[in-house]
CSV table of C-alpha atoms in Angstrom, one decimal:
chain,number,residue,atom,x,y,z
A,1,UNK,CA,23.9,-13.6,-28.6
A,2,UNK,CA,22.6,-12.1,-25.2
A,3,UNK,CA,19.2,-10.8,-25.2
A,4,UNK,CA,19.8,-7.3,-24.1
A,5,UNK,CA,22.7,-7.0,-26.9
A,6,UNK,CA,20.1,-8.0,-29.3
A,7,UNK,CA,17.5,-5.5,-28.5
A,8,UNK,CA,20.4,-3.1,-28.7
A,9,UNK,CA,20.7,-3.8,-32.4
A,10,UNK,CA,16.8,-4.0,-32.8
A,11,UNK,CA,15.2,-0.6,-34.4
A,12,UNK,CA,12.9,0.7,-31.8
A,13,UNK,CA,9.7,-0.4,-33.7
A,14,UNK,CA,10.7,-3.9,-33.4
A,15,UNK,CA,11.4,-3.5,-29.9
A,16,UNK,CA,8.1,-2.3,-29.0
A,17,UNK,CA,6.6,-5.2,-30.7
A,18,UNK,CA,8.3,-7.4,-28.0
A,19,UNK,CA,7.2,-5.2,-25.2
A,20,UNK,CA,4.3,-6.6,-22.9
A,21,UNK,CA,1.1,-4.5,-23.5
A,22,UNK,CA,-2.2,-4.9,-21.9
A,23,UNK,CA,-5.0,-2.9,-24.0
A,24,UNK,CA,-7.8,-1.9,-22.4
A,25,UNK,CA,-11.0,-3.9,-23.1
A,26,UNK,CA,-14.3,-2.3,-23.4
A,27,UNK,CA,-16.9,-2.5,-20.5
A,28,UNK,CA,-19.6,-2.4,-23.1
A,29,UNK,CA,-21.4,0.0,-21.2
A,30,UNK,CA,-20.4,3.5,-19.9
A,31,UNK,CA,-22.8,4.8,-17.1
A,32,UNK,CA,-20.8,8.0,-16.9
A,33,UNK,CA,-22.2,9.0,-20.0
A,34,UNK,CA,-25.9,8.6,-18.4
A,35,UNK,CA,-25.6,11.9,-16.4
A,36,UNK,CA,-25.1,15.4,-16.9
A,37,UNK,CA,-22.2,17.5,-15.6
A,38,UNK,CA,-22.7,20.3,-13.6
A,39,UNK,CA,-21.2,23.5,-12.4
A,40,UNK,CA,-18.9,23.3,-9.5
A,41,UNK,CA,-21.2,25.8,-7.2
A,42,UNK,CA,-24.5,23.7,-8.3
A,43,UNK,CA,-23.3,20.6,-6.3
A,44,UNK,CA,-20.1,21.6,-4.3
A,45,UNK,CA,-18.7,24.6,-1.9
A,46,UNK,CA,-15.1,25.3,-0.4
A,47,UNK,CA,-14.4,23.5,3.0
A,48,UNK,CA,-11.1,24.7,3.7
A,49,UNK,CA,-8.0,26.3,2.2
A,50,UNK,CA,-9.9,28.9,0.2
A,51,UNK,CA,-6.7,30.9,-1.0
A,52,UNK,CA,-5.6,27.3,-2.2
A,53,UNK,CA,-8.9,27.1,-4.6
A,54,UNK,CA,-9.9,28.5,-8.0
A,55,UNK,CA,-13.0,27.9,-9.9
A,56,UNK,CA,-13.2,28.7,-13.6
A,57,UNK,CA,-15.2,31.7,-14.5
A,58,UNK,CA,-17.9,29.3,-16.1
A,59,UNK,CA,-17.7,26.9,-12.9
A,60,UNK,CA,-16.9,24.1,-15.2
A,61,UNK,CA,-13.4,23.1,-13.5
A,62,UNK,CA,-11.5,23.5,-10.1
A,63,UNK,CA,-8.1,24.0,-9.3
A,64,UNK,CA,-6.7,23.1,-6.0
A,65,UNK,CA,-3.1,23.1,-4.6
A,66,UNK,CA,-0.8,22.5,-1.8
A,67,UNK,CA,1.9,24.4,-0.5
A,68,UNK,CA,4.0,24.4,2.8
A,69,UNK,CA,1.1,26.8,4.1
A,70,UNK,CA,-2.1,24.9,3.2
A,71,UNK,CA,-3.8,22.5,1.0
A,72,UNK,CA,-7.4,22.8,0.2
A,73,UNK,CA,-10.6,20.6,-0.1
A,74,UNK,CA,-14.3,20.9,-1.1
A,75,UNK,CA,-17.8,19.4,0.0
A,76,UNK,CA,-21.0,18.6,-1.7
A,77,UNK,CA,-23.8,20.8,-0.4
A,78,UNK,CA,-26.1,17.9,0.5
A,79,UNK,CA,-25.4,14.4,1.9
A,80,UNK,CA,-26.7,11.4,-0.2
A,81,UNK,CA,-27.6,7.9,0.7
A,82,UNK,CA,-26.9,6.4,-2.7
A,83,UNK,CA,-25.5,7.2,-6.1
A,84,UNK,CA,-23.1,7.8,-8.7
A,85,UNK,CA,-20.4,10.4,-7.9
A,86,UNK,CA,-17.8,11.1,-10.5
A,87,UNK,CA,-15.2,13.7,-11.5
A,88,UNK,CA,-12.3,14.1,-14.3
A,89,UNK,CA,-9.0,14.8,-12.4
A,90,UNK,CA,-5.6,15.7,-14.0
A,91,UNK,CA,-2.7,15.0,-11.5
A,92,UNK,CA,0.7,17.0,-11.6
A,93,UNK,CA,3.7,15.5,-13.0
A,94,UNK,CA,7.3,15.3,-11.5
A,95,UNK,CA,8.0,14.8,-7.6
A,96,UNK,CA,4.7,14.6,-6.0
A,97,UNK,CA,5.8,11.9,-2.9
A,98,UNK,CA,3.6,12.5,0.5
A,99,UNK,CA,0.9,14.4,-1.8
A,100,UNK,CA,-2.7,12.8,-1.4
A,101,UNK,CA,-5.2,14.0,-3.8
A,102,UNK,CA,-8.6,12.2,-3.0
A,103,UNK,CA,-12.1,12.0,-4.2
A,104,UNK,CA,-14.2,10.4,-1.4
A,105,UNK,CA,-17.5,9.8,0.3
A,106,UNK,CA,-17.7,10.5,4.0
A,107,UNK,CA,-19.8,11.5,7.4
A,108,UNK,CA,-17.0,12.2,9.5
A,109,UNK,CA,-18.6,15.7,10.2
A,110,UNK,CA,-22.0,14.2,11.3
A,111,UNK,CA,-20.5,11.0,13.1
A,112,UNK,CA,-16.8,12.1,14.6
A,113,UNK,CA,-15.0,9.4,15.8
A,114,UNK,CA,-17.5,7.1,14.5
A,115,UNK,CA,-17.8,7.6,10.7
A,116,UNK,CA,-17.9,5.9,7.3
A,117,UNK,CA,-15.7,6.4,4.4
A,118,UNK,CA,-15.4,5.5,0.9
A,119,UNK,CA,-12.0,6.7,-1.0
A,120,UNK,CA,-10.2,7.1,-4.2
A,121,UNK,CA,-7.1,8.5,-3.3
A,122,UNK,CA,-3.9,9.4,-5.3
A,123,UNK,CA,-0.7,8.7,-3.6
A,124,UNK,CA,2.3,11.0,-4.7
A,125,UNK,CA,5.3,9.5,-6.2
A,126,UNK,CA,8.9,10.3,-7.4
A,127,UNK,CA,9.9,10.9,-11.2
A,128,UNK,CA,9.9,7.5,-13.0
A,129,UNK,CA,7.4,5.9,-10.7
A,130,UNK,CA,3.7,5.6,-11.2
A,131,UNK,CA,1.0,7.1,-9.2
A,132,UNK,CA,-0.8,4.8,-6.9
A,133,UNK,CA,-4.6,4.8,-6.9
A,134,UNK,CA,-5.9,3.7,-3.4
A,135,UNK,CA,-9.6,2.4,-3.0
A,136,UNK,CA,-10.7,1.9,0.6
A,137,UNK,CA,-13.7,1.9,2.8
A,138,UNK,CA,-14.0,2.7,6.5
A,139,UNK,CA,-17.1,1.4,8.4
A,140,UNK,CA,-18.6,2.5,11.7
A,141,UNK,CA,-15.5,4.1,13.0
A,142,UNK,CA,-12.9,1.9,11.6
A,143,UNK,CA,-11.1,4.6,10.1
A,144,UNK,CA,-11.3,6.4,13.5
A,145,UNK,CA,-8.4,5.4,16.6
A,146,UNK,CA,-7.5,1.8,15.8
A,147,UNK,CA,-7.5,2.0,11.7
A,148,UNK,CA,-9.1,-1.1,10.0
A,149,UNK,CA,-8.5,-0.2,6.4
A,150,UNK,CA,-10.0,-2.1,3.3
A,151,UNK,CA,-7.2,-0.8,0.8
A,152,UNK,CA,-7.0,-2.1,-2.8
A,153,UNK,CA,-4.4,-0.3,-4.9
A,154,UNK,CA,-4.0,0.2,-8.3
A,155,UNK,CA,-1.3,1.1,-10.9
A,156,UNK,CA,-3.2,2.9,-14.0
A,157,UNK,CA,-3.0,1.6,-17.5
A,158,UNK,CA,-2.3,5.5,-18.6
A,159,UNK,CA,-0.7,8.5,-17.4
A,160,UNK,CA,-3.0,10.6,-15.3
A,161,UNK,CA,-0.6,13.3,-15.6
A,162,UNK,CA,-1.1,13.7,-19.2
A,163,UNK,CA,-4.8,14.5,-19.4
A,164,UNK,CA,-8.0,14.1,-17.6
A,165,UNK,CA,-9.6,10.8,-16.6
A,166,UNK,CA,-13.0,10.1,-14.8
A,167,UNK,CA,-12.8,8.4,-11.5
A,168,UNK,CA,-16.5,7.5,-9.9
A,169,UNK,CA,-17.9,6.0,-7.1
A,170,UNK,CA,-21.2,4.2,-7.6
A,171,UNK,CA,-22.9,3.6,-4.0
A,172,UNK,CA,-26.1,1.4,-3.6
A,173,UNK,CA,-27.6,-0.2,-0.7
A,174,UNK,CA,-26.4,-3.6,-2.1
A,175,UNK,CA,-22.8,-2.6,-3.3
A,176,UNK,CA,-20.0,-0.5,-3.9
A,177,UNK,CA,-18.3,-0.2,-7.3
A,178,UNK,CA,-15.1,2.1,-8.0
A,179,UNK,CA,-14.6,3.3,-11.9
A,180,UNK,CA,-11.8,4.4,-14.1
A,181,UNK,CA,-12.8,5.8,-17.2
A,182,UNK,CA,-16.0,3.7,-17.0
A,183,UNK,CA,-14.1,0.6,-16.4
A,184,UNK,CA,-15.0,-1.3,-12.9
A,185,UNK,CA,-11.9,-1.7,-10.9
A,186,UNK,CA,-13.4,-2.8,-7.7
A,187,UNK,CA,-16.5,-4.2,-6.4
A,188,UNK,CA,-17.3,-4.2,-2.8
A,189,UNK,CA,-20.9,-5.9,-2.0
A,190,UNK,CA,-23.0,-5.6,1.0
A,191,UNK,CA,-22.5,-8.9,2.9
A,192,UNK,CA,-23.2,-7.6,6.4
A,193,UNK,CA,-24.5,-4.4,7.8
A,194,UNK,CA,-21.5,-4.1,10.1
A,195,UNK,CA,-19.2,-4.1,7.0
A,196,UNK,CA,-21.1,-1.9,4.5
A,197,UNK,CA,-21.8,2.2,4.9
A,198,UNK,CA,-25.7,2.7,5.4
A,199,UNK,CA,-25.5,6.1,6.8
A,200,UNK,CA,-25.8,9.3,4.5
A,201,UNK,CA,-22.4,10.6,3.4
A,202,UNK,CA,-21.3,13.9,1.4
A,203,UNK,CA,-18.9,13.8,-1.3
A,204,UNK,CA,-15.5,15.5,-0.8
A,205,UNK,CA,-12.4,16.4,-2.9
A,206,UNK,CA,-9.1,17.4,-1.5
A,207,UNK,CA,-5.1,17.9,-1.7
A,208,UNK,CA,-3.3,17.7,1.6
A,209,UNK,CA,0.2,16.5,2.9
A,210,UNK,CA,0.0,12.8,3.6
A,211,UNK,CA,3.8,12.3,4.3
A,212,UNK,CA,3.8,9.9,7.3
A,213,UNK,CA,2.3,7.2,4.7
A,214,UNK,CA,1.2,8.3,1.4
A,215,UNK,CA,4.5,7.3,-0.6
A,216,UNK,CA,6.6,4.0,0.3
A,217,UNK,CA,5.2,4.0,3.7
A,218,UNK,CA,6.2,7.4,4.4
A,219,UNK,CA,9.6,6.9,2.9
A,220,UNK,CA,9.6,9.7,0.7
A,221,UNK,CA,8.0,13.0,2.0
A,222,UNK,CA,6.6,16.0,0.5
A,223,UNK,CA,9.3,18.3,-0.6
A,224,UNK,CA,8.3,22.1,-0.8
A,225,UNK,CA,10.9,23.0,-3.1
A,226,UNK,CA,8.8,21.7,-5.6
A,227,UNK,CA,5.5,23.5,-4.7
A,228,UNK,CA,3.0,24.2,-5.4
A,229,UNK,CA,1.4,21.0,-6.1
A,230,UNK,CA,-1.8,21.2,-8.3
A,231,UNK,CA,-4.7,19.0,-9.0
A,232,UNK,CA,-7.2,19.9,-11.5
A,233,UNK,CA,-11.1,18.8,-11.3
A,234,UNK,CA,-13.7,19.1,-13.8
A,235,UNK,CA,-17.0,17.6,-15.3
A,236,UNK,CA,-18.3,17.1,-12.0
A,237,UNK,CA,-21.3,14.3,-11.8
A,238,UNK,CA,-23.7,13.9,-9.0
A,239,UNK,CA,-26.2,11.5,-9.8
A,240,UNK,CA,-28.0,10.0,-6.7
A,241,UNK,CA,-30.6,10.0,-3.7
A,242,UNK,CA,-30.0,12.8,-1.5
A,243,UNK,CA,-30.6,12.0,2.2
A,244,UNK,CA,-33.9,14.1,1.9
A,245,UNK,CA,-35.3,12.2,-0.8
A,246,UNK,CA,-38.3,10.1,-0.7
A,247,UNK,CA,-37.7,6.7,0.3
A,248,UNK,CA,-38.6,5.2,-3.2
A,249,UNK,CA,-35.7,7.0,-5.1
A,250,UNK,CA,-33.1,4.5,-6.2
A,251,UNK,CA,-29.9,5.3,-8.0
A,252,UNK,CA,-29.6,4.5,-11.5
A,253,UNK,CA,-28.4,1.2,-12.7
A,254,UNK,CA,-24.6,0.8,-13.7
A,255,UNK,CA,-25.1,-1.9,-16.1
A,256,UNK,CA,-27.0,-2.6,-19.1
A,257,UNK,CA,-30.8,-3.5,-19.0
A,258,UNK,CA,-31.2,-7.0,-18.1
A,259,UNK,CA,-28.4,-7.0,-15.5
A,260,UNK,CA,-28.6,-6.4,-11.8
A,261,UNK,CA,-25.1,-6.5,-11.2
A,262,UNK,CA,-22.3,-6.1,-13.4
A,263,UNK,CA,-22.6,-7.5,-17.1
A,264,UNK,CA,-20.5,-10.0,-18.4
A,265,UNK,CA,-18.2,-7.6,-20.2
A,266,UNK,CA,-18.1,-5.1,-17.4
A,267,UNK,CA,-17.1,-8.1,-15.1
A,268,UNK,CA,-14.2,-9.0,-17.4
A,269,UNK,CA,-13.0,-5.6,-17.7
A,270,UNK,CA,-12.8,-5.6,-13.9
A,271,UNK,CA,-10.8,-8.9,-13.6
A,272,UNK,CA,-8.3,-7.5,-16.4
A,273,UNK,CA,-7.6,-4.3,-14.3
A,274,UNK,CA,-7.2,-6.3,-11.1
A,275,UNK,CA,-5.0,-9.0,-12.8
A,276,UNK,CA,-2.8,-6.1,-14.7
A,277,UNK,CA,-2.8,-3.2,-12.5
A,278,UNK,CA,-3.8,-4.5,-9.0
A,279,UNK,CA,-0.8,-3.9,-6.9
A,280,UNK,CA,-2.1,-4.5,-3.2
A,281,UNK,CA,-5.6,-6.3,-1.9
A,282,UNK,CA,-6.0,-6.2,2.0
A,283,UNK,CA,-7.7,-9.5,2.0
A,284,UNK,CA,-4.5,-11.2,0.4
A,285,UNK,CA,-2.1,-9.5,3.0
A,286,UNK,CA,-1.1,-12.3,5.3
A,287,UNK,CA,0.2,-9.8,7.8
A,288,UNK,CA,-3.3,-8.7,8.5
A,289,UNK,CA,-5.8,-9.7,11.2
A,290,UNK,CA,-8.8,-10.9,8.9
A,291,UNK,CA,-11.1,-11.3,12.0
A,292,UNK,CA,-11.4,-7.6,11.8
A,293,UNK,CA,-12.2,-7.8,8.0
A,294,UNK,CA,-14.7,-10.6,7.8
A,295,UNK,CA,-15.8,-10.1,4.5
A,296,UNK,CA,-12.5,-11.4,3.4
A,297,UNK,CA,-13.9,-14.9,4.8
A,298,UNK,CA,-17.1,-14.7,3.5
């Protein structure tokens, strides 16, 4: 008897037993729990699209949306030189192709045409297909003009439209770490001052139309028959050293006491995420000119 026919004859409970699953391992340490959340206006303000943004009465949550007239974005009130920056996000289900929902660090307004940027971007999708979480790093203008991206992309181990999940960026003078629900998914160490952001950056969030490239390299565009496209943000965390802090200010550790870098359990959790859910790594792309991304060879 063929396997497909056998599966048709089995009860659902038995089919689920044979379905491959990848249970999330515990990272053993939860840095997001070490910080106090703050109200939206305690750390941020509207940047653009004010009519496409709504803050709850108690300032604990923010809703932004995209329609055919505009998207929306927000920005931290202060620049930072290091820290842990997190927020919980709930995405929209259904047809969201072409829509980019982002949480990121940048100094593009201070250094136009020659800026640094650290991205967590949710790339919209079509029904039945998962969202893609794109992490990216731009250094000294590599996101301007001739773009040199450092993308690592992931599908998530949960449905990001069903509930809020925490997404965070940790930035120290030595490394960048991207977290999803306190599971580290990517570590980008400082290997050279030319491949690592060193100048102060602000924290941003936005929703906008990226139809030219966001979904299947632009094959699927934003379809405004499904507008508005909505993203919800809550549990805002900013724990870091502002650009105006004293030089002795240092970001909090992202690991248990006794570890300078990720602990063995955190490292194992990151390898699990990359093994099962990473769908693209720029360093493994043979089509790329890696002379432009020397950290891939170091």
